[in-house]
Amino acid sequence: MEEQLIKPKPVYSLLDLTKYYLKLGTWGFGGPVALVGYMHRDLVEQKAWLTEEEYKEGLALAQLAPGPLAAQLAIYIGFVHYGFIGATLAGLAFVLPSFIMVVLLGMAYRLYGGLVWMQAVFYGVGASVIGIICISSYKLTIKSISKFEWAAIKAKWILWVFYIAAIAITVITEKEEILLFISCGILYMLIKAPPQWLKKPTIAPAGILLTIGFWNYNNKTLQEIGWFFLKAGAFVFGSGLAIVPFLHGGVVKEFGWLNEKQFVDAVAVAMITPGPVVITVGFIGYLVAGFPGACVAALATFLPCYLFTVALAPSFKKIAKNASIKAFVDGITASVIGALVGSVIIIGLRSIIDIPTLLIGVSAVLALLYIKKMQEPYIIAIAAVVGLLIKML
């Protein structure tokens, strides 16, 4: 409540925020890189609901807490002006549309026994998504670090070193390293704005229907799903890319809930539906234990990131004006954006597999750069049709 007394009245209502995240959850394609880019474009650049500084603080905090990056940022943004209620509504509104979609696709999967048409769709969609997230990565880079101009790069050369190092480490290890992000933040803070005292830490993590199998589950399986996906949400940091290997180890190798093909299909579903890539947990949960399984898997995965973000947000916001903390945030942000660019490279290498997919990806980039009114959902739809045509011929 103190925050709201100090802060000026927001220029948007709680309903406006909820509607925005319902729309983003319905139309926001492209994975975490694209989604955090959309939030910056819409809420900072166009609507001016947030300042650049508030956005950067949210992005840094989202990376520090466990769970999917885009969902964490949405929860934090909801918290900025509307506290606990805003965080709750923003998080639910963002995740709910894609959850409904993956449950419906799970029902179709149960009915038809496979997703041959979806693989054809993904052939085109995956390539166009790479083009979309490349543009988002570029925009995040010039906004969060500096423009690609010698004078700007020279002035922020340390941040550029962090950025490049994070790209390289992410590409090599194929995961996002939380220790790298924290180290970059601390190092940049010590270089640029050493704190007057180093004893008292100001951030402390809080411990915190029918024949389609709609209601087909047993209690033991639900408990296993709950514990496994709770661990996935609590111990995997960053984007959907980071959680996929963790899910594969448990879902396919440890429990044997899905075979290899079904797991690949689940990842394809996540990529061709809007919202956070991690929503694939809803699809997996549905295949394993119907609608109850989907609900338990999604709730268990997103609960840790919600609790951590809400718990950390108040103290993070209070100390964010401190020069040392600002430097800490800048250092983390540079490495975070670098890691996201590294993720784009990894996903790109897996999605751009031949000449047609290369052409689709390049076309998506050119369309976003040179066709003013072109929106991402239109590019995704066109790419899906192109993919189907290519595979049918």
mmCIF file of C-alpha atoms in Angstrom:
data_model
loop_
_atom_site.group_PDB
_atom_site.id
_atom_site.type_symbol
_atom_site.label_atom_id
_atom_site.label_comp_id
_atom_site.label_asym_id
_atom_site.label_seq_id
_atom_site.Cartn_x
_atom_site.Cartn_y
_atom_site.Cartn_z
ATOM 1 C CA MET A 1 0.000 0.000 0.000
ATOM 2 C CA GLU A 2 2.923 2.359 0.642
ATOM 3 C CA GLU A 3 4.012 2.056 -2.951
ATOM 4 C CA GLN A 4 0.623 3.172 -4.224
ATOM 5 C CA LEU A 5 0.594 6.226 -1.908
ATOM 6 C CA ILE A 6 3.981 7.369 -3.173
ATOM 7 C CA LYS A 7 3.425 6.595 -6.834
ATOM 8 C CA PRO A 8 1.297 8.792 -9.092
ATOM 9 C CA LYS A 9 -1.999 7.289 -10.194
ATOM 10 C CA PRO A 10 -1.458 4.935 -13.152
ATOM 11 C CA VAL A 11 -2.749 6.022 -16.551
ATOM 12 C CA TYR A 12 -4.454 2.654 -17.073
ATOM 13 C CA SER A 13 -7.026 0.682 -15.122
ATOM 14 C CA LEU A 14 -6.803 -2.855 -13.790
ATOM 15 C CA LEU A 15 -9.339 -3.851 -16.445
ATOM 16 C CA ASP A 16 -7.126 -2.322 -19.166
ATOM 17 C CA LEU A 17 -4.173 -4.364 -17.923
ATOM 18 C CA THR A 18 -6.182 -7.581 -17.750
ATOM 19 C CA LYS A 19 -7.565 -7.074 -21.273
ATOM 20 C CA TYR A 20 -4.064 -6.391 -22.601
ATOM 21 C CA TYR A 21 -2.711 -9.656 -21.195
ATOM 22 C CA LEU A 22 -5.712 -11.624 -22.436
ATOM 23 C CA LYS A 23 -4.945 -10.279 -25.918
ATOM 24 C CA LEU A 24 -1.208 -10.951 -25.609
ATOM 25 C CA GLY A 25 -1.906 -14.469 -24.346
ATOM 26 C CA THR A 26 -4.188 -15.029 -27.352
ATOM 27 C CA TRP A 27 -2.064 -13.471 -30.112
ATOM 28 C CA GLY A 28 1.460 -13.371 -28.683
ATOM 29 C CA PHE A 29 3.517 -15.780 -30.771
ATOM 30 C CA GLY A 30 7.260 -16.244 -30.775
ATOM 31 C CA GLY A 31 8.335 -17.512 -27.365
ATOM 32 C CA PRO A 32 9.913 -15.558 -24.481
ATOM 33 C CA VAL A 33 12.150 -13.299 -26.563
ATOM 34 C CA ALA A 34 9.264 -12.125 -28.712
ATOM 35 C CA LEU A 35 6.829 -11.839 -25.792
ATOM 36 C CA VAL A 36 9.074 -9.649 -23.641
ATOM 37 C CA GLY A 37 9.706 -7.594 -26.776
ATOM 38 C CA TYR A 38 5.962 -7.135 -27.337
ATOM 39 C CA MET A 39 5.538 -5.976 -23.735
ATOM 40 C CA HIS A 40 8.274 -3.378 -24.194
ATOM 41 C CA ARG A 41 6.840 -2.169 -27.485
ATOM 42 C CA ASP A 42 3.253 -1.996 -26.237
ATOM 43 C CA LEU A 43 3.577 -0.932 -22.605
ATOM 44 C CA VAL A 44 6.709 1.251 -22.692
ATOM 45 C CA GLU A 45 6.932 2.664 -26.225
ATOM 46 C CA GLN A 46 3.317 2.920 -27.364
ATOM 47 C CA LYS A 47 1.067 3.106 -24.307
ATOM 48 C CA ALA A 48 3.648 4.562 -21.852
ATOM 49 C CA TRP A 49 2.083 2.587 -18.984
ATOM 50 C CA LEU A 50 5.581 1.789 -17.691
ATOM 51 C CA THR A 51 8.868 3.669 -17.696
ATOM 52 C CA GLU A 52 11.969 2.184 -19.327
ATOM 53 C CA GLU A 53 13.447 1.764 -15.853
ATOM 54 C CA GLU A 54 10.427 -0.127 -14.492
ATOM 55 C CA TYR A 55 10.555 -2.473 -17.472
ATOM 56 C CA LYS A 56 14.277 -3.153 -17.026
ATOM 57 C CA GLU A 57 13.792 -3.809 -13.315
ATOM 58 C CA GLY A 58 11.014 -6.274 -14.127
ATOM 59 C CA LEU A 59 13.111 -8.047 -16.751
ATOM 60 C CA ALA A 60 16.039 -8.412 -14.349
ATOM 61 C CA LEU A 61 13.834 -9.656 -11.504
ATOM 62 C CA ALA A 62 12.056 -12.068 -13.882
ATOM 63 C CA GLN A 63 15.396 -13.658 -14.729
ATOM 64 C CA LEU A 64 16.455 -13.959 -11.095
ATOM 65 C CA ALA A 65 13.309 -15.803 -10.010
ATOM 66 C CA PRO A 66 12.652 -19.355 -11.256
ATOM 67 C CA GLY A 67 10.159 -20.180 -13.970
ATOM 68 C CA PRO A 68 9.180 -18.916 -17.444
ATOM 69 C CA LEU A 69 10.592 -15.469 -18.222
ATOM 70 C CA ALA A 70 7.625 -13.913 -20.056
ATOM 71 C CA ALA A 71 5.083 -15.001 -17.433
ATOM 72 C CA GLN A 72 7.279 -13.627 -14.641
ATOM 73 C CA LEU A 73 7.601 -10.281 -16.407
ATOM 74 C CA ALA A 74 3.813 -10.140 -16.880
ATOM 75 C CA ILE A 75 3.294 -10.846 -13.162
ATOM 76 C CA TYR A 76 5.807 -8.159 -12.200
ATOM 77 C CA ILE A 77 4.231 -5.590 -14.516
ATOM 78 C CA GLY A 78 0.860 -6.340 -12.970
ATOM 79 C CA PHE A 79 2.411 -5.760 -9.547
ATOM 80 C CA VAL A 80 4.013 -2.384 -10.420
ATOM 81 C CA HIS A 81 0.858 -0.273 -10.004
ATOM 82 C CA TYR A 82 -1.762 -2.734 -8.746
ATOM 83 C CA GLY A 83 0.133 -4.936 -6.293
ATOM 84 C CA PHE A 84 -0.991 -8.456 -5.465
ATOM 85 C CA ILE A 85 -4.310 -8.229 -7.364
ATOM 86 C CA GLY A 86 -2.615 -6.818 -10.466
ATOM 87 C CA ALA A 87 0.035 -9.550 -10.406
ATOM 88 C CA THR A 88 -2.609 -12.259 -10.042
ATOM 89 C CA LEU A 89 -4.879 -10.977 -12.818
ATOM 90 C CA ALA A 90 -2.000 -10.256 -15.219
ATOM 91 C CA GLY A 91 -0.556 -13.739 -14.699
ATOM 92 C CA LEU A 92 -3.891 -15.521 -15.105
ATOM 93 C CA ALA A 93 -4.932 -13.448 -18.139
ATOM 94 C CA PHE A 94 -1.595 -14.093 -19.848
ATOM 95 C CA VAL A 95 -1.563 -17.873 -19.329
ATOM 96 C CA LEU A 96 -5.280 -18.749 -19.613
ATOM 97 C CA PRO A 97 -5.784 -18.364 -23.432
ATOM 98 C CA SER A 98 -2.860 -20.597 -24.367
ATOM 99 C CA PHE A 99 -3.823 -23.104 -21.649
ATOM 100 C CA ILE A 100 -7.308 -23.429 -23.181
ATOM 101 C CA MET A 101 -5.747 -23.863 -26.632
ATOM 102 C CA VAL A 102 -3.359 -26.637 -25.600
ATOM 103 C CA VAL A 103 -6.149 -28.490 -23.778
ATOM 104 C CA LEU A 104 -8.271 -28.343 -26.945
ATOM 105 C CA LEU A 105 -5.308 -29.563 -28.985
ATOM 106 C CA GLY A 106 -4.814 -32.359 -26.452
ATOM 107 C CA MET A 107 -8.417 -33.403 -26.998
ATOM 108 C CA ALA A 108 -7.830 -33.428 -30.773
ATOM 109 C CA TYR A 109 -4.629 -35.404 -30.297
ATOM 110 C CA ARG A 110 -6.469 -38.039 -28.273
ATOM 111 C CA LEU A 111 -9.171 -38.264 -30.950
ATOM 112 C CA TYR A 112 -6.977 -38.498 -34.042
ATOM 113 C CA GLY A 113 -3.929 -40.230 -32.574
ATOM 114 C CA GLY A 114 -1.320 -37.895 -33.997
ATOM 115 C CA LEU A 115 -0.503 -34.446 -35.322
ATOM 116 C CA VAL A 116 0.705 -35.014 -38.879
ATOM 117 C CA TRP A 117 -0.944 -31.798 -40.070
ATOM 118 C CA MET A 118 0.521 -29.954 -37.103
ATOM 119 C CA GLN A 119 4.045 -31.023 -38.021
ATOM 120 C CA ALA A 120 3.429 -29.560 -41.484
ATOM 121 C CA VAL A 121 2.143 -26.361 -39.910
ATOM 122 C CA PHE A 122 5.134 -26.230 -37.563
ATOM 123 C CA TYR A 123 7.486 -26.594 -40.531
ATOM 124 C CA GLY A 124 6.440 -23.125 -41.679
ATOM 125 C CA VAL A 125 5.529 -21.614 -38.314
ATOM 126 C CA GLY A 126 8.833 -22.546 -36.678
ATOM 127 C CA ALA A 127 10.788 -20.778 -39.400
ATOM 128 C CA SER A 128 8.653 -17.624 -39.280
ATOM 129 C CA VAL A 129 8.908 -17.545 -35.481
ATOM 130 C CA ILE A 130 12.705 -17.354 -35.804
ATOM 131 C CA GLY A 131 12.312 -14.246 -37.967
ATOM 132 C CA ILE A 132 9.941 -12.677 -35.438
ATOM 133 C CA ILE A 133 12.172 -13.296 -32.429
ATOM 134 C CA CYS A 134 15.263 -12.090 -34.309
ATOM 135 C CA ILE A 135 13.609 -8.674 -34.693
ATOM 136 C CA SER A 136 12.521 -8.699 -31.041
ATOM 137 C CA SER A 137 16.058 -9.591 -29.945
ATOM 138 C CA TYR A 138 17.516 -6.737 -31.958
ATOM 139 C CA LYS A 139 15.093 -4.240 -30.440
ATOM 140 C CA LEU A 140 15.760 -5.472 -26.905
ATOM 141 C CA THR A 141 19.510 -5.209 -27.505
ATOM 142 C CA ILE A 142 19.510 -1.587 -28.665
ATOM 143 C CA LYS A 143 17.056 -0.594 -25.937
ATOM 144 C CA SER A 144 18.675 -2.386 -23.009
ATOM 145 C CA ILE A 145 22.374 -2.059 -23.867
ATOM 146 C CA SER A 146 23.063 0.502 -26.601
ATOM 147 C CA LYS A 147 22.682 1.210 -30.301
ATOM 148 C CA PHE A 148 25.054 -0.401 -32.787
ATOM 149 C CA GLU A 149 27.174 2.747 -33.025
ATOM 150 C CA TRP A 150 30.855 2.874 -32.150
ATOM 151 C CA ALA A 151 30.529 5.717 -29.628
ATOM 152 C CA ALA A 152 27.632 3.990 -27.833
ATOM 153 C CA ILE A 153 29.361 0.598 -27.839
ATOM 154 C CA LYS A 154 32.571 2.179 -26.520
ATOM 155 C CA ALA A 155 30.675 3.878 -23.685
ATOM 156 C CA LYS A 156 28.945 0.616 -22.677
ATOM 157 C CA TRP A 157 31.737 -1.791 -23.588
ATOM 158 C CA ILE A 158 31.517 -3.739 -20.326
ATOM 159 C CA LEU A 159 27.824 -4.443 -20.912
ATOM 160 C CA TRP A 160 28.654 -5.571 -24.440
ATOM 161 C CA VAL A 161 31.250 -8.001 -23.036
ATOM 162 C CA PHE A 162 28.596 -9.442 -20.700
ATOM 163 C CA TYR A 163 26.141 -9.623 -23.607
ATOM 164 C CA ILE A 164 28.537 -11.472 -25.938
ATOM 165 C CA ALA A 165 29.705 -13.808 -23.172
ATOM 166 C CA ALA A 166 26.103 -14.725 -22.356
ATOM 167 C CA ILE A 167 25.381 -15.454 -26.031
ATOM 168 C CA ALA A 168 28.408 -17.738 -26.296
ATOM 169 C CA ILE A 169 27.761 -19.583 -23.022
ATOM 170 C CA THR A 170 24.070 -20.124 -23.861
ATOM 171 C CA VAL A 171 24.859 -21.486 -27.332
ATOM 172 C CA ILE A 172 27.562 -23.811 -25.977
ATOM 173 C CA THR A 173 25.705 -25.122 -22.922
ATOM 174 C CA GLU A 174 22.151 -24.854 -24.362
ATOM 175 C CA LYS A 175 20.898 -23.582 -21.017
ATOM 176 C CA GLU A 176 20.748 -20.281 -19.189
ATOM 177 C CA GLU A 177 23.149 -19.886 -16.269
ATOM 178 C CA ILE A 178 21.734 -18.039 -13.261
ATOM 179 C CA LEU A 179 25.223 -17.674 -11.751
ATOM 180 C CA LEU A 180 26.370 -15.862 -14.890
ATOM 181 C CA PHE A 181 23.542 -13.330 -14.591
ATOM 182 C CA ILE A 182 24.201 -12.677 -10.896
ATOM 183 C CA SER A 183 27.968 -12.445 -11.453
ATOM 184 C CA CYS A 184 27.543 -9.887 -14.252
ATOM 185 C CA GLY A 185 25.242 -7.836 -12.039
ATOM 186 C CA ILE A 186 27.612 -7.865 -9.059
ATOM 187 C CA LEU A 187 30.694 -7.159 -11.191
ATOM 188 C CA TYR A 188 29.095 -4.208 -12.976
ATOM 189 C CA MET A 189 27.846 -2.842 -9.655
ATOM 190 C CA LEU A 190 31.333 -3.047 -8.137
ATOM 191 C CA ILE A 191 32.856 -1.324 -11.183
ATOM 192 C CA LYS A 192 30.290 1.418 -11.716
ATOM 193 C CA ALA A 193 28.722 2.110 -8.321
ATOM 194 C CA PRO A 194 30.267 0.244 -5.383
ATOM 195 C CA PRO A 195 27.826 0.285 -2.459
ATOM 196 C CA GLN A 196 28.719 2.073 0.774
ATOM 197 C CA TRP A 197 28.059 -1.094 2.746
ATOM 198 C CA LEU A 198 28.116 -4.692 1.623
ATOM 199 C CA LYS A 199 26.955 -6.430 4.793
ATOM 200 C CA LYS A 200 23.192 -6.261 4.617
ATOM 201 C CA PRO A 201 21.608 -7.952 1.636
ATOM 202 C CA THR A 202 18.465 -6.174 0.534
ATOM 203 C CA ILE A 203 17.077 -8.948 -1.624
ATOM 204 C CA ALA A 204 16.165 -12.216 0.096
ATOM 205 C CA PRO A 205 14.307 -14.977 -1.800
ATOM 206 C CA ALA A 206 11.169 -16.106 -0.008
ATOM 207 C CA GLY A 207 10.901 -19.785 0.721
ATOM 208 C CA ILE A 208 8.226 -20.254 -0.262
ATOM 209 C CA LEU A 209 -15.329 -35.646 -20.974
ATOM 210 C CA LEU A 210 -16.213 -38.451 -23.157
ATOM 211 C CA THR A 211 -13.830 -40.750 -25.083
ATOM 212 C CA ILE A 212 -11.033 -38.226 -25.321
ATOM 213 C CA GLY A 213 -9.760 -38.840 -21.826
ATOM 214 C CA PHE A 214 -11.092 -35.548 -20.481
ATOM 215 C CA TRP A 215 -11.474 -36.899 -16.939
ATOM 216 C CA ASN A 216 -9.187 -39.913 -17.244
ATOM 217 C CA TYR A 217 -6.765 -39.892 -14.289
ATOM 218 C CA ASN A 218 -5.804 -41.518 -11.016
ATOM 219 C CA ASN A 219 -4.738 -39.839 -7.801
ATOM 220 C CA LYS A 220 -1.233 -41.315 -7.724
ATOM 221 C CA THR A 221 -0.467 -40.009 -11.211
ATOM 222 C CA LEU A 222 -1.844 -36.578 -10.334
ATOM 223 C CA GLN A 223 0.445 -36.434 -7.290
ATOM 224 C CA GLU A 224 3.442 -37.423 -9.417
ATOM 225 C CA ILE A 225 2.524 -34.774 -11.995
ATOM 226 C CA GLY A 226 2.162 -32.140 -9.282
ATOM 227 C CA TRP A 227 5.543 -32.812 -7.664
ATOM 228 C CA PHE A 228 7.420 -33.170 -10.945
ATOM 229 C CA PHE A 229 6.077 -29.968 -12.524
ATOM 230 C CA LEU A 230 6.500 -28.083 -9.253
ATOM 231 C CA LYS A 231 10.209 -28.949 -9.434
ATOM 232 C CA ALA A 232 10.275 -27.940 -13.100
ATOM 233 C CA GLY A 233 8.830 -24.537 -12.224
ATOM 234 C CA ALA A 234 10.997 -24.037 -9.151
ATOM 235 C CA PHE A 235 14.407 -25.083 -10.442
ATOM 236 C CA VAL A 236 14.470 -24.145 -14.135
ATOM 237 C CA PHE A 237 15.352 -20.541 -14.939
ATOM 238 C CA GLY A 238 14.729 -18.569 -18.112
ATOM 239 C CA SER A 239 12.883 -19.432 -21.276
ATOM 240 C CA GLY A 240 10.924 -22.416 -22.519
ATOM 241 C CA LEU A 241 14.150 -23.599 -24.108
ATOM 242 C CA ALA A 242 15.621 -24.176 -20.637
ATOM 243 C CA ILE A 243 12.661 -26.204 -19.368
ATOM 244 C CA VAL A 244 12.381 -28.567 -22.361
ATOM 245 C CA PRO A 245 15.417 -30.761 -21.478
ATOM 246 C CA PHE A 246 14.193 -30.954 -17.857
ATOM 247 C CA LEU A 247 10.731 -32.020 -19.025
ATOM 248 C CA HIS A 248 12.177 -34.585 -21.425
ATOM 249 C CA GLY A 249 14.206 -36.231 -18.661
ATOM 250 C CA GLY A 250 11.144 -36.673 -16.449
ATOM 251 C CA VAL A 251 8.252 -37.131 -18.875
ATOM 252 C CA VAL A 252 10.004 -39.550 -21.263
ATOM 253 C CA LYS A 253 12.959 -41.036 -19.398
ATOM 254 C CA GLU A 254 11.946 -41.174 -15.719
ATOM 255 C CA PHE A 255 8.158 -41.696 -15.723
ATOM 256 C CA GLY A 256 7.587 -42.891 -19.302
ATOM 257 C CA TRP A 257 4.370 -40.859 -19.564
ATOM 258 C CA LEU A 258 5.048 -40.026 -23.240
ATOM 259 C CA ASN A 259 7.194 -41.554 -25.953
ATOM 260 C CA GLU A 260 9.732 -39.552 -27.967
ATOM 261 C CA LYS A 261 7.323 -38.691 -30.782
ATOM 262 C CA GLN A 262 4.593 -37.560 -28.401
ATOM 263 C CA PHE A 263 7.086 -35.341 -26.594
ATOM 264 C CA VAL A 264 8.226 -33.737 -29.851
ATOM 265 C CA ASP A 265 4.563 -33.172 -30.731
ATOM 266 C CA ALA A 266 4.083 -31.481 -27.335
ATOM 267 C CA VAL A 267 6.947 -29.079 -28.072
ATOM 268 C CA ALA A 268 5.452 -28.395 -31.515
ATOM 269 C CA VAL A 269 2.132 -27.524 -29.862
ATOM 270 C CA ALA A 270 3.903 -25.039 -27.591
ATOM 271 C CA MET A 271 5.596 -23.362 -30.535
ATOM 272 C CA ILE A 272 2.505 -22.974 -32.704
ATOM 273 C CA THR A 273 0.300 -21.654 -29.899
ATOM 274 C CA PRO A 274 0.608 -18.122 -28.507
ATOM 275 C CA GLY A 275 1.660 -17.224 -24.993
ATOM 276 C CA PRO A 276 4.523 -18.748 -22.973
ATOM 277 C CA VAL A 277 6.288 -21.741 -24.540
ATOM 278 C CA VAL A 278 6.165 -23.463 -21.146
ATOM 279 C CA ILE A 279 2.400 -23.902 -21.605
ATOM 280 C CA THR A 280 3.346 -27.176 -23.279
ATOM 281 C CA VAL A 281 3.065 -28.557 -19.717
ATOM 282 C CA GLY A 282 -0.716 -28.259 -20.070
ATOM 283 C CA PHE A 283 -0.656 -30.400 -23.219
ATOM 284 C CA ILE A 284 1.610 -32.979 -21.562
ATOM 285 C CA GLY A 285 -0.560 -33.026 -18.435
ATOM 286 C CA TYR A 286 -3.680 -33.608 -20.558
ATOM 287 C CA LEU A 287 -2.147 -36.566 -22.404
ATOM 288 C CA VAL A 288 -1.062 -38.143 -19.109
ATOM 289 C CA ALA A 289 -4.150 -37.537 -16.945
ATOM 290 C CA GLY A 290 -6.848 -35.660 -18.868
ATOM 291 C CA PHE A 291 -8.110 -32.224 -17.870
ATOM 292 C CA PRO A 292 -7.179 -32.635 -14.165
ATOM 293 C CA GLY A 293 -3.630 -33.489 -15.263
ATOM 294 C CA ALA A 294 -3.459 -30.389 -17.461
ATOM 295 C CA CYS A 295 -4.636 -28.165 -14.592
ATOM 296 C CA VAL A 296 -2.243 -29.670 -12.052
ATOM 297 C CA ALA A 297 0.736 -29.499 -14.432
ATOM 298 C CA ALA A 298 0.084 -25.867 -15.368
ATOM 299 C CA LEU A 299 -0.617 -24.737 -11.801
ATOM 300 C CA ALA A 300 2.443 -26.520 -10.401
ATOM 301 C CA THR A 301 4.732 -25.065 -13.086
ATOM 302 C CA PHE A 302 3.599 -21.446 -12.801
ATOM 303 C CA LEU A 303 3.044 -21.303 -9.020
ATOM 304 C CA PRO A 304 6.734 -20.966 -8.034
ATOM 305 C CA CYS A 305 7.412 -18.098 -10.446
ATOM 306 C CA TYR A 306 4.291 -16.296 -9.219
ATOM 307 C CA LEU A 307 5.235 -16.669 -5.551
ATOM 308 C CA PHE A 308 8.866 -15.687 -6.068
ATOM 309 C CA THR A 309 8.029 -12.665 -8.225
ATOM 310 C CA VAL A 310 5.380 -11.304 -5.843
ATOM 311 C CA ALA A 311 7.623 -11.949 -2.842
ATOM 312 C CA LEU A 312 10.652 -10.221 -4.356
ATOM 313 C CA ALA A 313 8.891 -7.349 -6.133
ATOM 314 C CA PRO A 314 8.250 -5.036 -3.144
ATOM 315 C CA SER A 315 11.846 -4.984 -1.877
ATOM 316 C CA PHE A 316 13.211 -4.881 -5.417
ATOM 317 C CA LYS A 317 11.122 -1.814 -6.252
ATOM 318 C CA LYS A 318 12.091 0.007 -3.040
ATOM 319 C CA ILE A 319 15.833 -0.301 -3.599
ATOM 320 C CA ALA A 320 15.773 0.134 -7.384
ATOM 321 C CA LYS A 321 16.618 3.866 -7.156
ATOM 322 C CA ASN A 322 19.942 3.079 -5.481
ATOM 323 C CA ALA A 323 22.904 3.697 -7.848
ATOM 324 C CA SER A 324 24.537 0.405 -6.918
ATOM 325 C CA ILE A 325 21.324 -1.512 -7.556
ATOM 326 C CA LYS A 326 20.863 0.258 -10.896
ATOM 327 C CA ALA A 327 24.333 -0.898 -11.927
ATOM 328 C CA PHE A 328 23.501 -4.414 -10.690
ATOM 329 C CA VAL A 329 20.324 -4.403 -12.812
ATOM 330 C CA ASP A 330 22.199 -3.107 -15.884
ATOM 331 C CA GLY A 331 24.780 -5.881 -15.572
ATOM 332 C CA ILE A 332 22.145 -8.585 -15.199
ATOM 333 C CA THR A 333 20.052 -7.161 -18.047
ATOM 334 C CA ALA A 334 22.995 -7.226 -20.483
ATOM 335 C CA SER A 335 23.663 -10.897 -19.744
ATOM 336 C CA VAL A 336 19.943 -11.753 -19.799
ATOM 337 C CA ILE A 337 19.481 -10.269 -23.273
ATOM 338 C CA GLY A 338 22.624 -12.058 -24.425
ATOM 339 C CA ALA A 339 21.271 -15.366 -23.136
ATOM 340 C CA LEU A 340 17.982 -14.759 -24.938
ATOM 341 C CA VAL A 341 19.853 -14.076 -28.189
ATOM 342 C CA GLY A 342 21.764 -17.306 -27.593
ATOM 343 C CA SER A 343 18.431 -19.094 -27.261
ATOM 344 C CA VAL A 344 17.337 -17.624 -30.608
ATOM 345 C CA ILE A 345 20.448 -19.079 -32.239
ATOM 346 C CA ILE A 346 19.786 -22.542 -30.778
ATOM 347 C CA ILE A 347 16.106 -22.538 -31.764
ATOM 348 C CA GLY A 348 17.040 -21.193 -35.200
ATOM 349 C CA LEU A 349 19.495 -24.017 -35.838
ATOM 350 C CA ARG A 350 16.708 -26.487 -35.074
ATOM 351 C CA SER A 351 13.987 -24.728 -37.054
ATOM 352 C CA ILE A 352 15.856 -23.546 -40.166
ATOM 353 C CA ILE A 353 16.602 -26.937 -41.653
ATOM 354 C CA ASP A 354 16.503 -26.339 -45.429
ATOM 355 C CA ILE A 355 16.126 -23.692 -48.142
ATOM 356 C CA PRO A 356 12.305 -23.263 -47.815
ATOM 357 C CA THR A 357 12.497 -22.678 -44.037
ATOM 358 C CA LEU A 358 15.372 -20.230 -44.553
ATOM 359 C CA LEU A 359 13.283 -18.305 -47.074
ATOM 360 C CA ILE A 360 10.269 -18.282 -44.734
ATOM 361 C CA GLY A 361 12.396 -16.955 -41.852
ATOM 362 C CA VAL A 362 13.998 -14.226 -43.965
ATOM 363 C CA SER A 363 10.588 -13.272 -45.369
ATOM 364 C CA ALA A 364 9.217 -12.855 -41.846
ATOM 365 C CA VAL A 365 12.090 -10.503 -40.959
ATOM 366 C CA LEU A 366 11.610 -8.449 -44.127
ATOM 367 C CA ALA A 367 7.848 -8.262 -43.627
ATOM 368 C CA LEU A 368 8.258 -6.906 -40.090
ATOM 369 C CA LEU A 369 10.908 -4.419 -41.204
ATOM 370 C CA TYR A 370 9.283 -3.066 -44.341
ATOM 371 C CA ILE A 371 5.521 -3.677 -44.141
ATOM 372 C CA LYS A 372 4.282 -1.173 -41.559
ATOM 373 C CA LYS A 373 0.887 -2.696 -40.772
ATOM 374 C CA MET A 374 2.047 -6.299 -40.778
ATOM 375 C CA GLN A 375 1.327 -7.971 -37.414
ATOM 376 C CA GLU A 376 2.924 -11.130 -36.082
ATOM 377 C CA PRO A 377 -0.275 -13.283 -36.126
ATOM 378 C CA TYR A 378 -0.677 -12.645 -39.871
ATOM 379 C CA ILE A 379 2.905 -13.747 -40.505
ATOM 380 C CA ILE A 380 2.341 -16.905 -38.437
ATOM 381 C CA ALA A 381 -0.885 -17.713 -40.348
ATOM 382 C CA ILE A 382 0.762 -17.217 -43.757
ATOM 383 C CA ALA A 383 3.742 -19.341 -42.716
ATOM 384 C CA ALA A 384 1.406 -22.110 -41.515
ATOM 385 C CA VAL A 385 -0.348 -22.201 -44.904
ATOM 386 C CA VAL A 386 3.005 -22.184 -46.734
ATOM 387 C CA GLY A 387 4.231 -25.065 -44.567
ATOM 388 C CA LEU A 388 1.127 -27.122 -45.314
ATOM 389 C CA LEU A 389 1.441 -26.451 -49.068
ATOM 390 C CA ILE A 390 5.117 -27.414 -49.120
ATOM 391 C CA LYS A 391 4.503 -30.675 -47.267
ATOM 392 C CA MET A 392 1.447 -31.539 -49.368
ATOM 393 C CA LEU A 393 3.251 -31.079 -52.681
#
